[in-house]
């Protein structure tokens, strides 16, 4: 029962945050609401026995990425970071497509005959063994990707001729 | 068989070395020696090959590789076919080629080294090409060789390319023979259509094939009215004229008829046409030769005339006479050309007016040129007598009396103009240029002597030659032969009396000259070109420009219009692309979901 | 009563994904679009973790970890592009960036 209460609360926080992310008119607010959503997701991770991921989500994502985004917003912000509200037609079209996508997913989830199954307990140890065992090579490849992204970001940001 | 292969492979190797190793080619004389050595080896091999060649009728010696294959079935081979027809011709080609190459060591000695190397490179190629033509196992390879000798002809006529006239002559030779080759190609295609191959022994071929092939022959062997390129071809070096434009290449046309004799043998109408065309060619060319003042032009028209003789002989329906005359003619006409070259070498001019009285300075040349003259005139005992006699007898035997009468007249005209050339060059008072003449070196006289031996003696080989070719032959004097001999001797006598002794001033040639000028063949072709071919080409050009190109442009126009319409899809708004992605994902997911649930 | 099952998590993730997609499509500001993409990526990660939990295999969590790293990389490069665009264009309005227009 307590699980359900927790779940509903987290869902409200997460989805509410998400809605504010796509509707807020100030860029700083947008980023901060994203932080709320990410924290809610971290809560879900914790409920799902993924404590390690929850920690990463909070530390790296909510801590690092949100900070980075705030920097970017402050760097590029003009007109006080205010996003002018579009007309009615554009959000309506976007809403239809987004709703169709979500509805299709929901339909697939509800009618897809997923095995609910019982929850397993997963130790962080198991994750570590997988990462350093069979997934060691992709793990290392990922570090190369991050390096490339870093180099790319520096090169892009330092361009003077653009 | 291996000798026949060597006879072609050795000059081929020489050609490749000269063509690829340019430092060697540019040294001149070593290149010349290499090519000449290859030609001599080739000659020796060809003679040995002749010794072991099976006569016609016996199965030929074949060494072939599949060339064109369709669906597992070999359409055309490439390789060697040694038999009674190819072996003698191979000897003729290599013999004259070897003589000419040795002769050129002296004649071309003053050329720059690079030019000399080029000259000998083409000579080596010529032996390969002509050998490949002669020894071809089927018509396709023969035509390949045919085109290659045409290439050599072009390159060697245009050897003095700094002279505009030489370049023009080379181009003219190509155009005229190519024009005739249209017929040859049609014949080739028709042969394939009718028989599914390129063998001249195919039974299914009709006489139309032979008729088309003969059009090509008319170009290559300079038959009226396609003979116009041959006199111009004399722009090339004289040894080249001797080899290509007297002895071998121009005879390739006649050889093609001999080679493809099974196709021609029963085409009666075509044979009759060949007789007339040959006879008319012989007459026109002989008349023209009578009034020429350029010694090479005389010999060129004489060659043309004798080719007409051969074609007429083949038109009789028996090929031995034509083929025999081809071989004897190759030797004495090459001898005459080399003699002319020797004279030209002495006085540095082609004009008979610049010669005269050379007999005292260049006695050997005079004698050798005289032997050639008498052989061509058909003096009894010399080779020309036997072959001409046989040829005329066959024409008579076929009942073609019209061509026979013309040929007999030409038999008198030929000694007349040859005697004129000989007398004007070697007798009488020397012209200023001739005063400082000198005899040619031994390296030039020796090949002439070798050719002279055959020009005299080859007539006696008629028996073995006939056996080789598969048509038995023994010499016997016939009424036609006697008439021809009498006519020929009177021609010789008249010529000597008029030009040697200065008598018979009443007998002038202006009448003949008028005839020659009244037959402006070159003008005819120029008109045919400007009135016929050019409008035709323009019509085709119009069709190409406004119909073919229009179709091409139409496709381009359609693409442009379609693109103009399609470009509006590209709004440039990132959002629209995102919509496309999202909708695409929805559609794919929906398909997967519905498919997954329903299954 | 059992706690929330797999479907519940997946539905939340689907909703979050839909919201993110809406943001990507309706927003005109580049930064807002990047943030919305984060929402969609986050939804995908939540799916992976849920599958891992109810499938009983740690590979889902590992993939979620990879997904996190990828998203971070995307944010870094994306924000660099945003800075670049802000420098070269006068505004960050994506509708104004239409040099691809045919």
Short mmCIF file of C-alpha atoms in Angstrom, two decimals, chain B residues 19-454:
data_model
loop_
_atom_site.label_atom_id
_atom_site.label_comp_id
_atom_site.label_asym_id
_atom_site.label_seq_id
_atom_site.Cartn_x
_atom_site.Cartn_y
_atom_site.Cartn_z
CA UNK B 19 57.10 0.08 -78.91
CA UNK B 20 57.64 -0.16 -75.17
CA UNK B 21 61.38 0.48 -74.82
CA UNK B 22 61.53 3.96 -76.15
CA UNK B 23 65.22 4.54 -75.42
CA UNK B 24 66.00 1.67 -77.78
CA UNK B 25 63.59 3.00 -80.38
CA UNK B 26 65.14 6.43 -80.22
CA UNK B 27 68.61 5.07 -80.92
CA UNK B 28 67.55 4.49 -84.52
CA UNK B 29 70.00 2.07 -86.01
CA UNK B 30 69.96 -0.61 -83.26
CA UNK B 31 66.19 -0.52 -83.46
CA UNK B 32 66.44 -0.97 -87.21
CA UNK B 33 68.77 -3.93 -86.81
CA UNK B 34 66.47 -5.55 -84.28
CA UNK B 35 63.46 -5.21 -86.52
CA UNK B 36 65.39 -6.38 -89.58
CA UNK B 37 66.77 -9.38 -87.73
CA UNK B 38 63.26 -10.26 -86.62
CA UNK B 39 62.04 -9.94 -90.19
CA UNK B 40 64.79 -12.25 -91.46
CA UNK B 41 64.02 -14.84 -88.77
CA UNK B 42 60.39 -14.52 -89.66
CA UNK B 43 61.22 -15.14 -93.31
CA UNK B 44 63.23 -18.25 -92.48
CA UNK B 45 60.39 -19.58 -90.35
CA UNK B 46 57.84 -18.84 -93.05
CA UNK B 47 59.91 -20.76 -95.61
CA UNK B 48 60.21 -23.72 -93.24
CA UNK B 49 56.47 -23.48 -92.58
CA UNK B 50 55.81 -23.60 -96.31
CA UNK B 51 57.79 -26.81 -96.45
CA UNK B 52 55.57 -28.53 -93.91
CA UNK B 53 52.26 -26.95 -94.83
CA UNK B 54 49.51 -29.33 -95.93
CA UNK B 55 48.14 -28.64 -99.42
CA UNK B 56 44.58 -27.50 -99.88
CA UNK B 57 42.27 -30.44 -99.71
CA UNK B 58 44.23 -32.04 -96.91
CA UNK B 59 43.14 -31.05 -93.40
CA UNK B 60 44.81 -27.79 -92.41
CA UNK B 61 47.08 -27.49 -89.43
CA UNK B 62 45.20 -25.56 -86.80
CA UNK B 63 46.17 -24.06 -83.48
CA UNK B 64 43.36 -21.99 -82.08
CA UNK B 65 41.97 -20.61 -78.88
CA UNK B 66 38.33 -19.71 -78.32
CA UNK B 67 37.80 -15.99 -78.80
CA UNK B 68 34.11 -15.20 -78.85
CA UNK B 69 31.97 -17.67 -76.95
CA UNK B 70 28.22 -17.54 -76.65
CA UNK B 71 26.44 -19.97 -74.40
CA UNK B 72 29.29 -22.46 -74.45
CA UNK B 73 29.41 -22.41 -78.24
CA UNK B 74 32.54 -20.98 -79.83
CA UNK B 75 31.60 -18.41 -82.43
CA UNK B 76 35.07 -17.35 -83.41
CA UNK B 77 38.57 -18.66 -82.77
CA UNK B 78 41.81 -16.80 -82.73
CA UNK B 79 44.97 -18.56 -83.75
CA UNK B 80 46.86 -20.03 -86.66
CA UNK B 81 45.73 -21.90 -89.73
CA UNK B 82 48.49 -23.26 -91.92
CA UNK B 83 47.31 -24.58 -95.25
CA UNK B 84 47.94 -24.34 -98.98
CA UNK B 85 46.60 -20.81 -99.24
CA UNK B 86 48.08 -19.20 -96.16
CA UNK B 87 51.59 -20.71 -96.32
CA UNK B 88 52.65 -19.26 -99.72
CA UNK B 89 51.22 -15.85 -98.87
CA UNK B 90 53.08 -15.89 -95.57
CA UNK B 91 56.33 -16.44 -97.46
CA UNK B 92 55.50 -13.63 -99.88
CA UNK B 93 54.80 -11.24 -97.04
CA UNK B 94 57.84 -12.08 -94.97
CA UNK B 95 60.15 -12.22 -98.00
CA UNK B 96 59.19 -8.81 -99.32
CA UNK B 97 59.11 -7.40 -95.79
CA UNK B 98 62.59 -8.70 -95.05
CA UNK B 99 63.92 -7.34 -98.35
CA UNK B 100 62.34 -3.97 -97.75
CA UNK B 101 63.65 -3.73 -94.21
CA UNK B 102 67.19 -4.54 -95.29
CA UNK B 103 66.86 -2.08 -98.16
CA UNK B 104 65.60 0.59 -95.80
CA UNK B 105 68.80 0.34 -93.78
CA UNK B 106 70.41 2.10 -96.73
CA UNK B 107 67.49 4.10 -98.06
CA UNK B 108 66.46 5.60 -94.75
CA UNK B 109 70.01 6.01 -93.40
CA UNK B 110 69.79 9.80 -93.31
CA UNK B 111 66.64 9.89 -91.21
CA UNK B 112 66.95 11.15 -87.61
CA UNK B 113 67.31 8.22 -85.15
CA UNK B 114 63.92 8.69 -83.53
CA UNK B 115 62.16 8.73 -86.89
CA UNK B 116 64.07 5.66 -88.01
CA UNK B 117 63.05 3.81 -84.84
CA UNK B 118 59.43 4.76 -85.43
CA UNK B 119 59.69 3.62 -89.04
CA UNK B 120 60.97 0.18 -88.04
CA UNK B 121 58.48 -0.16 -85.22
CA UNK B 122 55.65 0.18 -87.71
CA UNK B 123 57.40 -2.23 -90.04
CA UNK B 124 57.52 -4.88 -87.32
CA UNK B 125 53.87 -4.27 -86.57
CA UNK B 126 53.08 -4.62 -90.23
CA UNK B 127 54.54 -8.11 -90.42
CA UNK B 128 52.50 -9.14 -87.38
CA UNK B 129 49.33 -7.62 -88.77
CA UNK B 130 49.74 -9.00 -92.26
CA UNK B 131 50.83 -12.38 -90.88
CA UNK B 132 47.81 -12.45 -88.61
CA UNK B 133 45.62 -11.68 -91.59
CA UNK B 134 47.17 -14.36 -93.76
CA UNK B 135 47.17 -17.10 -91.18
CA UNK B 136 43.75 -16.32 -89.72
CA UNK B 137 41.54 -19.34 -88.99
CA UNK B 138 38.38 -17.38 -89.63
CA UNK B 139 37.14 -14.23 -91.26
CA UNK B 140 36.94 -12.29 -88.02
CA UNK B 141 40.65 -12.54 -87.29
CA UNK B 142 41.34 -11.83 -90.94
CA UNK B 143 39.39 -8.60 -90.66
CA UNK B 144 41.25 -7.72 -87.47
CA UNK B 145 44.53 -8.09 -89.35
CA UNK B 146 42.98 -6.22 -92.26
CA UNK B 147 42.31 -3.23 -90.02
CA UNK B 148 45.76 -3.43 -88.48
CA UNK B 149 47.50 -3.34 -91.86
CA UNK B 150 45.25 -0.38 -92.66
CA UNK B 151 46.59 1.27 -89.53
CA UNK B 152 50.18 0.52 -90.58
CA UNK B 153 49.40 1.91 -94.01
CA UNK B 154 48.09 5.11 -92.46
CA UNK B 155 51.08 5.46 -90.19
CA UNK B 156 53.65 4.76 -92.90
CA UNK B 157 52.04 6.89 -95.62
CA UNK B 158 52.08 9.71 -93.13
CA UNK B 159 55.67 8.99 -92.12
CA UNK B 160 56.85 12.37 -93.42
CA UNK B 161 54.16 14.02 -91.36
CA UNK B 162 55.74 17.43 -91.61
CA UNK B 163 54.67 17.45 -95.26
CA UNK B 164 50.98 18.43 -95.40
CA UNK B 165 50.46 16.36 -98.53
CA UNK B 166 51.67 13.21 -96.70
CA UNK B 167 49.21 13.75 -93.89
CA UNK B 168 46.38 14.34 -96.34
CA UNK B 169 47.31 11.24 -98.33
CA UNK B 170 47.32 9.14 -95.16
CA UNK B 171 43.90 10.41 -94.17
CA UNK B 172 42.60 9.88 -97.68
CA UNK B 173 43.80 6.30 -97.68
CA UNK B 174 42.01 5.67 -94.42
CA UNK B 175 38.79 7.29 -95.53
CA UNK B 176 38.55 5.55 -98.86
CA UNK B 177 39.36 2.12 -97.47
CA UNK B 178 37.10 2.68 -94.47
CA UNK B 179 34.30 3.64 -96.81
CA UNK B 180 34.77 0.36 -98.62
CA UNK B 181 35.04 -1.45 -95.30
CA UNK B 182 31.41 -0.60 -94.62
CA UNK B 183 30.66 -3.29 -97.16
CA UNK B 184 33.13 -5.63 -95.52
CA UNK B 185 31.48 -5.15 -92.14
CA UNK B 186 28.04 -5.73 -93.60
CA UNK B 187 29.35 -8.91 -95.19
CA UNK B 188 30.78 -10.01 -91.87
CA UNK B 189 27.52 -9.39 -90.04
CA UNK B 190 25.55 -11.11 -92.77
CA UNK B 191 27.87 -14.09 -92.62
CA UNK B 192 27.30 -14.36 -88.90
CA UNK B 193 23.55 -14.01 -89.28
CA UNK B 194 23.43 -16.70 -91.94
CA UNK B 195 25.88 -19.20 -90.48
CA UNK B 196 26.26 -18.31 -86.80
CA UNK B 197 30.02 -18.07 -87.19
CA UNK B 198 32.79 -16.49 -89.19
CA UNK B 199 34.14 -19.43 -91.14
CA UNK B 200 34.52 -19.02 -94.88
CA UNK B 201 33.82 -22.70 -95.29
CA UNK B 202 30.24 -22.38 -94.06
CA UNK B 203 27.79 -23.90 -96.48
CA UNK B 204 24.83 -21.77 -95.44
CA UNK B 205 26.30 -18.46 -96.61
CA UNK B 206 24.73 -16.87 -99.67
CA UNK B 207 26.47 -14.96 -102.42
CA UNK B 208 25.28 -11.70 -100.85
CA UNK B 209 27.97 -12.22 -98.22
CA UNK B 210 30.59 -12.47 -100.93
CA UNK B 211 29.21 -9.38 -102.65
CA UNK B 212 29.50 -7.31 -99.50
CA UNK B 213 32.96 -8.64 -98.78
CA UNK B 214 33.98 -7.69 -102.31
CA UNK B 215 33.11 -4.06 -101.59
CA UNK B 216 35.81 -4.11 -98.95
CA UNK B 217 38.15 -5.77 -101.42
CA UNK B 218 37.55 -2.97 -103.90
CA UNK B 219 38.73 -0.42 -101.38
CA UNK B 220 41.75 -2.31 -100.14
CA UNK B 221 42.87 -3.50 -103.56
CA UNK B 222 42.18 -0.12 -105.17
CA UNK B 223 39.61 -1.08 -107.77
CA UNK B 224 37.94 1.62 -109.86
CA UNK B 225 36.34 3.83 -108.64
CA UNK B 226 37.90 3.42 -105.20
CA UNK B 227 41.48 3.44 -106.50
CA UNK B 228 41.99 7.13 -105.83
CA UNK B 229 43.88 6.65 -102.58
CA UNK B 230 46.64 4.46 -103.97
CA UNK B 231 48.48 7.07 -106.12
CA UNK B 232 48.36 9.52 -103.20
CA UNK B 233 49.76 6.85 -100.92
CA UNK B 234 53.08 7.31 -102.76
CA UNK B 235 53.72 10.17 -100.33
CA UNK B 236 55.13 7.53 -98.02
CA UNK B 237 58.77 6.43 -98.19
CA UNK B 238 59.48 4.39 -101.31
CA UNK B 239 60.26 1.13 -99.46
CA UNK B 240 56.89 1.46 -97.79
CA UNK B 241 55.28 1.83 -101.18
CA UNK B 242 57.08 -1.31 -102.26
CA UNK B 243 55.92 -3.35 -99.29
CA UNK B 244 52.47 -2.07 -98.50
CA UNK B 245 51.22 -0.39 -101.63
CA UNK B 246 52.58 -2.77 -104.20
CA UNK B 247 53.37 -6.21 -102.88
CA UNK B 248 51.33 -7.13 -99.85
CA UNK B 249 48.80 -4.81 -98.24
CA UNK B 250 46.93 -3.83 -101.37
CA UNK B 251 46.98 -7.48 -102.33
CA UNK B 252 45.17 -8.26 -99.08
CA UNK B 253 41.92 -7.64 -100.89
CA UNK B 254 42.77 -10.17 -103.56
CA UNK B 255 43.99 -12.51 -100.86
CA UNK B 256 40.67 -12.18 -99.06
CA UNK B 257 38.89 -13.39 -102.18
CA UNK B 258 41.32 -16.31 -102.49
CA UNK B 259 41.00 -17.10 -98.80
CA UNK B 260 37.22 -16.96 -98.86
CA UNK B 261 37.08 -18.74 -102.19
CA UNK B 262 34.34 -21.14 -101.00
CA UNK B 263 32.10 -18.11 -100.56
CA UNK B 264 32.93 -16.63 -103.96
CA UNK B 265 33.24 -19.77 -106.03
CA UNK B 266 29.60 -20.14 -106.90
CA UNK B 267 28.49 -16.53 -106.94
CA UNK B 268 28.34 -16.38 -110.73
CA UNK B 269 26.91 -12.88 -111.13
CA UNK B 270 29.41 -11.49 -108.69
CA UNK B 271 32.26 -13.24 -110.50
CA UNK B 272 31.22 -11.69 -113.80
CA UNK B 273 31.03 -8.27 -112.14
CA UNK B 274 34.49 -8.87 -110.69
CA UNK B 275 35.83 -9.62 -114.15
CA UNK B 276 34.50 -6.39 -115.56
CA UNK B 277 35.53 -4.27 -112.58
CA UNK B 278 39.00 -5.81 -112.65
CA UNK B 279 39.36 -5.31 -116.40
CA UNK B 280 38.17 -1.70 -116.25
CA UNK B 281 40.52 -1.02 -113.36
CA UNK B 282 43.37 -2.55 -115.31
CA UNK B 283 42.57 -0.39 -118.33
CA UNK B 284 41.97 2.91 -116.56
CA UNK B 285 45.04 2.57 -114.38
CA UNK B 286 47.26 1.50 -117.27
CA UNK B 287 46.13 4.42 -119.42
CA UNK B 288 46.76 6.79 -116.54
CA UNK B 289 50.20 5.30 -115.95
CA UNK B 290 51.12 6.04 -119.54
CA UNK B 291 51.03 9.80 -119.06
CA UNK B 292 52.52 10.11 -115.58
CA UNK B 293 55.85 11.85 -115.15
CA UNK B 294 56.44 10.80 -111.56
CA UNK B 295 58.16 7.41 -111.54
CA UNK B 296 56.39 6.34 -108.36
CA UNK B 297 53.03 7.38 -109.74
CA UNK B 298 53.67 5.24 -112.82
CA UNK B 299 54.36 2.27 -110.58
CA UNK B 300 51.36 3.07 -108.40
CA UNK B 301 48.99 3.09 -111.34
CA UNK B 302 50.71 0.00 -112.64
CA UNK B 303 50.05 -1.71 -109.31
CA UNK B 304 46.44 -0.64 -109.54
CA UNK B 305 46.27 -2.01 -113.03
CA UNK B 306 47.80 -5.34 -112.04
CA UNK B 307 45.41 -5.62 -109.08
CA UNK B 308 42.65 -5.19 -111.62
CA UNK B 309 44.23 -8.07 -113.50
CA UNK B 310 44.12 -10.27 -110.41
CA UNK B 311 40.52 -9.41 -109.64
CA UNK B 312 39.53 -10.07 -113.21
CA UNK B 313 41.40 -13.37 -113.04
CA UNK B 314 39.50 -14.38 -109.93
CA UNK B 315 36.32 -13.38 -111.72
CA UNK B 316 36.94 -16.18 -114.15
CA UNK B 317 35.77 -18.61 -111.50
CA UNK B 318 39.20 -20.17 -110.99
CA UNK B 319 41.40 -18.66 -108.35
CA UNK B 320 44.80 -20.11 -109.21
CA UNK B 321 45.57 -17.51 -111.90
CA UNK B 322 44.72 -14.57 -109.69
CA UNK B 323 46.60 -15.94 -106.74
CA UNK B 324 49.63 -16.91 -108.81
CA UNK B 325 49.71 -13.47 -110.35
CA UNK B 326 49.50 -12.00 -106.85
CA UNK B 327 52.65 -13.83 -105.77
CA UNK B 328 54.70 -13.11 -108.88
CA UNK B 329 53.51 -9.52 -108.97
CA UNK B 330 54.49 -9.05 -105.33
CA UNK B 331 58.11 -9.81 -106.15
CA UNK B 332 58.59 -7.97 -109.42
CA UNK B 333 56.58 -4.94 -108.36
CA UNK B 334 58.49 -4.73 -105.08
CA UNK B 335 61.65 -4.99 -107.18
CA UNK B 336 60.46 -2.16 -109.41
CA UNK B 337 59.62 0.04 -106.44
CA UNK B 338 62.94 -0.62 -104.78
CA UNK B 339 64.61 0.13 -108.12
CA UNK B 340 62.67 3.36 -108.34
CA UNK B 341 63.73 4.10 -104.80
CA UNK B 342 67.33 3.49 -105.78
CA UNK B 343 66.97 5.95 -108.66
CA UNK B 344 65.24 8.49 -106.44
CA UNK B 345 68.01 8.02 -103.91
CA UNK B 346 70.48 8.83 -106.69
CA UNK B 347 68.87 12.01 -108.06
CA UNK B 348 66.72 13.11 -105.09
CA UNK B 349 63.67 13.55 -107.28
CA UNK B 350 60.66 11.52 -108.34
CA UNK B 351 60.33 13.23 -111.70
CA UNK B 352 61.38 11.39 -114.83
CA UNK B 353 62.43 14.77 -116.24
CA UNK B 354 65.15 14.98 -113.60
CA UNK B 355 66.55 11.62 -114.60
CA UNK B 356 67.85 10.34 -117.89
CA UNK B 357 71.13 8.73 -118.73
CA UNK B 358 71.34 7.10 -115.37
CA UNK B 359 72.36 3.83 -116.97
CA UNK B 360 75.97 4.89 -117.04
CA UNK B 361 76.06 5.84 -113.36
CA UNK B 362 73.83 3.20 -111.87
CA UNK B 363 74.31 0.16 -114.03
CA UNK B 364 73.20 -2.41 -111.46
CA UNK B 365 70.01 -0.57 -110.73
CA UNK B 366 69.31 -0.27 -114.43
CA UNK B 367 69.65 -4.01 -114.91
CA UNK B 368 67.56 -4.90 -111.89
CA UNK B 369 64.86 -2.38 -112.78
CA UNK B 370 64.96 -3.79 -116.28
CA UNK B 371 64.38 -7.31 -114.97
CA UNK B 372 61.35 -6.03 -113.10
CA UNK B 373 60.12 -4.26 -116.18
CA UNK B 374 60.44 -7.34 -118.34
CA UNK B 375 58.81 -9.53 -115.72
CA UNK B 376 55.89 -7.15 -115.54
CA UNK B 377 55.74 -6.92 -119.29
CA UNK B 378 55.38 -10.67 -119.48
CA UNK B 379 58.54 -11.37 -121.42
CA UNK B 380 58.55 -15.13 -122.04
CA UNK B 381 60.53 -16.99 -119.44
CA UNK B 382 60.08 -14.48 -116.67
CA UNK B 383 57.57 -14.97 -113.87
CA UNK B 384 55.05 -12.41 -115.07
CA UNK B 385 54.73 -14.27 -118.33
CA UNK B 386 53.56 -17.47 -116.68
CA UNK B 387 51.10 -15.95 -114.26
CA UNK B 388 49.63 -13.54 -116.77
CA UNK B 389 49.33 -16.32 -119.30
CA UNK B 390 47.51 -18.55 -116.84
CA UNK B 391 45.24 -15.74 -115.74
CA UNK B 392 44.27 -14.76 -119.28
CA UNK B 393 43.72 -18.35 -120.23
CA UNK B 394 41.33 -18.79 -117.32
CA UNK B 395 39.40 -15.67 -118.28
CA UNK B 396 39.17 -16.99 -121.82
CA UNK B 397 38.11 -20.38 -120.53
CA UNK B 398 35.30 -18.77 -118.59
CA UNK B 399 34.04 -17.23 -121.82
CA UNK B 400 34.33 -13.69 -120.58
CA UNK B 401 35.51 -12.24 -123.86
CA UNK B 402 34.77 -8.60 -123.07
CA UNK B 403 37.09 -8.45 -120.07
CA UNK B 404 39.54 -10.67 -121.97
CA UNK B 405 39.81 -8.15 -124.82
CA UNK B 406 40.42 -5.32 -122.38
CA UNK B 407 43.02 -7.34 -120.50
CA UNK B 408 44.82 -8.19 -123.72
CA UNK B 409 44.95 -4.51 -124.64
CA UNK B 410 46.34 -3.75 -121.20
CA UNK B 411 48.88 -6.52 -121.72
CA UNK B 412 50.24 -4.37 -124.54
CA UNK B 413 49.91 -1.07 -122.72
CA UNK B 414 51.78 -2.29 -119.63
CA UNK B 415 55.10 -3.00 -121.39
CA UNK B 416 54.72 0.29 -123.25
CA UNK B 417 54.55 2.49 -120.18
CA UNK B 418 57.12 0.44 -118.31
CA UNK B 419 59.52 0.70 -121.21
CA UNK B 420 58.83 4.44 -121.28
CA UNK B 421 59.76 4.77 -117.64
CA UNK B 422 62.87 2.64 -118.05
CA UNK B 423 64.06 4.51 -121.13
CA UNK B 424 63.40 7.97 -119.71
CA UNK B 425 65.20 7.10 -116.50
CA UNK B 426 68.23 5.22 -117.72
CA UNK B 427 68.80 6.13 -121.37
CA UNK B 428 69.33 9.38 -123.17
CA UNK B 429 71.13 12.47 -121.98
CA UNK B 430 71.47 13.05 -118.22
CA UNK B 431 69.60 15.97 -116.76
CA UNK B 432 71.53 18.41 -114.53
CA UNK B 433 70.36 16.60 -111.42
CA UNK B 434 71.27 13.23 -112.84
CA UNK B 435 74.84 14.38 -113.53
CA UNK B 436 75.87 13.83 -109.94
CA UNK B 437 74.01 10.59 -109.48
CA UNK B 438 75.71 7.69 -107.74
CA UNK B 439 74.97 4.02 -107.41
CA UNK B 440 73.19 2.91 -104.28
CA UNK B 441 75.07 0.95 -101.58
CA UNK B 442 75.13 -2.83 -101.53
CA UNK B 443 72.68 -2.96 -98.65
CA UNK B 444 70.09 -1.63 -101.06
CA UNK B 445 71.15 -3.58 -104.10
CA UNK B 446 71.27 -6.98 -102.37
CA UNK B 447 67.55 -7.13 -101.52
CA UNK B 448 66.77 -6.01 -105.04
CA UNK B 449 68.89 -8.81 -106.38
CA UNK B 450 67.06 -11.30 -104.17
CA UNK B 451 63.75 -10.05 -105.45
CA UNK B 452 65.06 -10.14 -109.01
CA UNK B 453 65.92 -13.82 -108.65
CA UNK B 454 62.33 -14.59 -107.72
#
